[in-house]
Amino acid sequence: MMFSGLFSAILLLSVGIYFIPNRLKYLFTMILLLIAMFVTSSWGIKALFYDDLPLIVDLNFEFLNFDFSFYIDKLSSFFLLAINFTSLTGFIYAYKYLSPYYRIKYPLSFSIHYFSYFWLYISMCMVVMLQDGTAFIILWEIMAISSFMLVIFNAENRTIMKTGINYLIQMHIGMLFILIAFMIAENGTGVMGFASLKPYFSDHSNTILFLMFFIGFGMKAGFIPLHTWLPLAHPSAPSHVSGIMSGIMIKMGFYGIFRVVSALQSDIMTIGIIILGISLITGIMGIMSAITQRDIKKMLAYSTIENVGIIGIGIGLGVVGMAMKNQILVLFGFSGALVHILNHSLFKSMLFFAAGSVNHATHTKDMEVLGGLVKKMPHTALIFLIGSLAICGLPPFNGFVSEYLLYSGMFMSISGSGLYDSFIILSGIIGLSLIGGLALFCFTRAYGITFLGQERSIRVRGATEVNMSMILPGYIIISVIMVIGLASSIVVVPVFNIVSETFTNTAYDSAIITNVLNNLLQVNILSGLFIIITAALFSFRRNIFRSKKTDLRPTWGCGYTAGTSKHQYTADSYSDNFIELANPVLRSQKLSEEIMATDIFPEKKSFSSVSKDIFDDYIISYPKEFILKLLKKIAVMQTGQIHHYILYIFLFIIAALVLTYFELI
Amino acid sequence: MTGIILTILTALIFPGIILRTKSILSGRKGPGVFQPIYDLKVLLQKDSIFSSTASFIFQIAPTIGLAAIICAMLLIPFANEHAFFDFDSDFVYFSYLLAIGKFFIIISALDTGSGFEGMGANREALFSMLVEPAFFILLATLAMLTGYTSFSDIFTSFYISQSDFVLIFSIIGVYLFVQIAMIENSRFPVDDPKTHLELTMIHEVMILDNSGFDKALIHIASYLKFAVYGSIIYNLLIPSDLNIFLQIILFILIQISFAVLIGLLESFRARNKMSKNPHFILTLTAVSFIAFIIIIIITGKIV
């Protein structure tokens, strides 16, 4: 098969990153990445447009004893292209983002960083192309380790190292579930890998094995309550890394879920309701927590969880549709989920890049000390603005297309469905509309506080626009966003093909497809018209203003003329009334010192508010503390005296002898 | 086309009628029906003052808000005349268009860096977020009742497809749409456009710094928004197969009575305490959910 030799050669050449001079490392990695992207994209495009599938690429690694052949079908090719795009923009962004570190870090750190980046990219590509279980697990592991190495780029900071290790452990728990699930399936069928799922599911109970896979893959994807690594790891990582982790790496979890879901044979309704229910909780809790964050990148990480929820709603609807034998819901649910995966990989990576640029220019991620950046960093502000609009699902941007597909699938199926089905669908509608409204709240807050208003601290004063190479990825992504928003069928038609190939193996009623495409065409025309009307109105306004006098004055302060930037609304005050409303779920706390009657003269008082993640507390922290306490009790045995240890050995041998004598072991 | 022309025409007198009703009911002489139009004319001619803190967001927000509402008008049918754009789930687009306008007006308020305007922005964001589910449940109910999923199809088939029960739903629907329109347009009981204290305003405080031409654009957008909701209510109330002249007369009548109704509500209803607003809005979601269940019962899904 074409280029397979080239691909293997690049994998071996990647070791070279360690041996070349520091200033050439970036260039070398970039060349390797570009070649790899060229190869995988050519496979992906071929698979997307030809019907003779799956495309099989043999890597000739027989000596490794695993089946290292790539099987590329339409679903793989979709993910391949998304991975390529996001990784490329991420790496372009990395060029200047990393440049300040050249002065303070050893060349080895850069070698490790670039090598890990390359292997994160390669492992993601290979994960979506491998069918064999063992090889899949190995690459899944490489993906976890390489991303771990990327997260701990600033490992000299203790908290970053800690969150990195937290991430690594959680990824391994997830991997354990996937491994066990594959082994269970192998036990039933004799095949290790995705091929074993269909035969296994056809004569075993579906729910339990599915749940094993769902925990494993859902850990990567970030479903609540398996999400706790995500808001810790994303802010710790360098921004290009958080961009590709949030943009595309967590989507590998969805890839796995798609593969498993497409093999389901029975219990489909139960599984669909489980996915839909968890996704609704994930979406709503994710965005609610995002609203409480002050750290831009942490906010974006929680918003990723929200989008995971939206994608999950799509998958859940698709599965429910499979159970209801409702073609429309299957098609719209799964394709809405797939399109949203692509959309989210675009705008979320872009938002992370913009947040990284803000961090680069001001050395802080805390919204409360930012503000007024729109004048200092106009390009970054524009990129963040478009990202925010797109992530809220507003037309004419791409986020609307996927949300439209989901909504329209639900609305079209609700009239014909029965009692229970219509309640399931209605819960999806309520959830999605609530998420939409909350996202608007979250991103007006993030954008308004970070970029608008007056500068809130001295940090903003010295900020300047970042280098062109950090802006360029944003504009590249914006152009793709606009294409998807205004010519949606370019993406939606291939996605429909993917869904019909992966989930039904039957072509859809052509009337449904033409109807959808016609609807999307109207959506696109209306979006275009909206842009035209806006532009026309604005140029009309410009003409009018030419003949008018305009004046610049301070903001209206209600007669108070000595206002400072501290009088502005802050991120905390913006979210205050929402938190009050949502506190039964969010459990955030305000800590303030009361002013006592005895305080005659004013003293320094402090106020702080803490937002907590209850899932993190109940699922990770409390059990962890419990285990640690238990282990401390056992640690009594660790005395450090050699004769004690010899006694333990002696006791162990006696116990072994006695037990053997009674034939107990 | 008829629908859009009528909507624009009625939008011109809409705010005047509300004002007139309120002034008559409170025993004042009050301004004439066309006073808001004269005010607009004055505003359009005035020069502008911009805040020195504000950026380009502040300049483009009013224009985008108006463009969004103009596009939203293209989705509303009139009588049995389909709208310009008529596709499945077009009401999703409608709602998101209004959301764009809101997004920009909110960030333009934050753009001025004023504490007051930040407060208004925050309240607007919170309340419009809470009202979203009610709107979507209501439309899901309509979709389930008629079997169609676009404004045009729903309204043309609303009275044809169903039996006597339609009237029940039309009343609930009108009630909900009136309430949603009141919240979306920042009127009683959630917001009071005539309040003089910045701390209690929502919408008005967001546009404190807008002046002249831009302020006129914001006003025009909000008048149009009212009229658009009015025409949705009209479509819910009046069967689409009537004579066209009768339709036009009824349209104008219903828009006028909608405006009078708002005037009445605002005259006899106290404004909510700010902290009670979320509860009030969530009640609407509950009511629309009840409407959904009623429709399930009517359409015979519960046996």
CSV table of N, CA and C in Angstrom, one decimal, chain A residues 92-93 96 350 353 357 377-380 383 465-478:
chain,number,residue,atom,x,y,z
A,92,ILE,N,2.2,25.0,14.8
A,92,ILE,CA,2.5,26.3,14.3
A,92,ILE,C,2.5,27.3,15.5
A,93,TYR,N,1.5,27.1,16.3
A,93,TYR,CA,1.3,28.0,17.4
A,93,TYR,C,2.5,27.8,18.4
A,96,LYS,N,6.4,30.2,18.5
A,96,LYS,CA,6.7,31.3,19.3
A,96,LYS,C,6.3,31.2,20.7
A,350,MET,N,-8.7,26.8,19.1
A,350,MET,CA,-8.5,28.3,18.8
A,350,MET,C,-8.6,29.1,20.1
A,353,PHE,N,-5.6,28.6,22.2
A,353,PHE,CA,-4.4,29.4,21.6
A,353,PHE,C,-4.6,30.8,22.1
A,357,SER,N,-2.1,33.0,24.3
A,357,SER,CA,-1.5,34.3,23.9
A,357,SER,C,-1.7,35.3,25.0
A,377,MET,N,-4.3,43.9,22.3
A,377,MET,CA,-4.1,42.7,21.5
A,377,MET,C,-5.4,42.5,20.6
A,378,PRO,N,-5.5,43.3,19.6
A,378,PRO,CA,-6.8,43.2,18.8
A,378,PRO,C,-7.0,41.9,18.1
A,379,HIS,N,-5.9,41.3,17.6
A,379,HIS,CA,-6.0,40.1,16.8
A,379,HIS,C,-6.5,38.9,17.8
A,380,THR,N,-5.8,38.8,18.9
A,380,THR,CA,-6.1,37.8,19.8
A,380,THR,C,-7.6,38.0,20.3
A,383,ILE,N,-9.9,36.8,17.6
A,383,ILE,CA,-9.9,35.3,17.6
A,383,ILE,C,-10.7,34.7,18.7
A,465,GLU,N,0.6,42.9,21.5
A,465,GLU,CA,0.1,41.8,20.6
A,465,GLU,C,1.2,40.7,20.4
A,466,VAL,N,0.8,39.5,20.4
A,466,VAL,CA,1.8,38.4,20.3
A,466,VAL,C,2.2,38.3,18.8
A,467,ASN,N,3.3,37.5,18.6
A,467,ASN,CA,3.9,37.4,17.3
A,467,ASN,C,2.9,36.8,16.3
A,468,MET,N,3.1,37.1,15.1
A,468,MET,CA,2.2,36.7,14.0
A,468,MET,C,2.0,35.2,13.9
A,469,SER,N,3.1,34.4,14.3
A,469,SER,CA,2.9,33.0,14.1
A,469,SER,C,2.0,32.4,15.2
A,470,MET,N,1.7,33.2,16.2
A,470,MET,CA,0.7,32.8,17.2
A,470,MET,C,-0.7,33.2,16.8
A,471,ILE,N,-0.8,34.2,15.9
A,471,ILE,CA,-2.1,34.6,15.5
A,471,ILE,C,-2.6,33.8,14.3
A,472,LEU,N,-1.6,33.5,13.5
A,472,LEU,CA,-1.9,32.8,12.2
A,472,LEU,C,-2.8,31.6,12.4
A,473,PRO,N,-2.4,30.7,13.4
A,473,PRO,CA,-3.3,29.5,13.5
A,473,PRO,C,-4.8,29.9,13.8
A,474,GLY,N,-5.0,30.9,14.6
A,474,GLY,CA,-6.3,31.4,14.8
A,474,GLY,C,-7.0,31.8,13.5
A,475,TYR,N,-6.4,32.5,12.7
A,475,TYR,CA,-7.0,32.9,11.5
A,475,TYR,C,-7.3,31.8,10.5
A,476,ILE,N,-6.3,30.8,10.5
A,476,ILE,CA,-6.5,29.6,9.7
A,476,ILE,C,-7.8,28.9,10.1
A,477,ILE,N,-7.9,28.8,11.5
A,477,ILE,CA,-9.1,28.0,12.0
A,477,ILE,C,-10.4,28.8,11.7
A,478,ILE,N,-10.3,30.2,11.9
A,478,ILE,CA,-11.5,31.0,11.6
A,478,ILE,C,-12.0,30.8,10.2
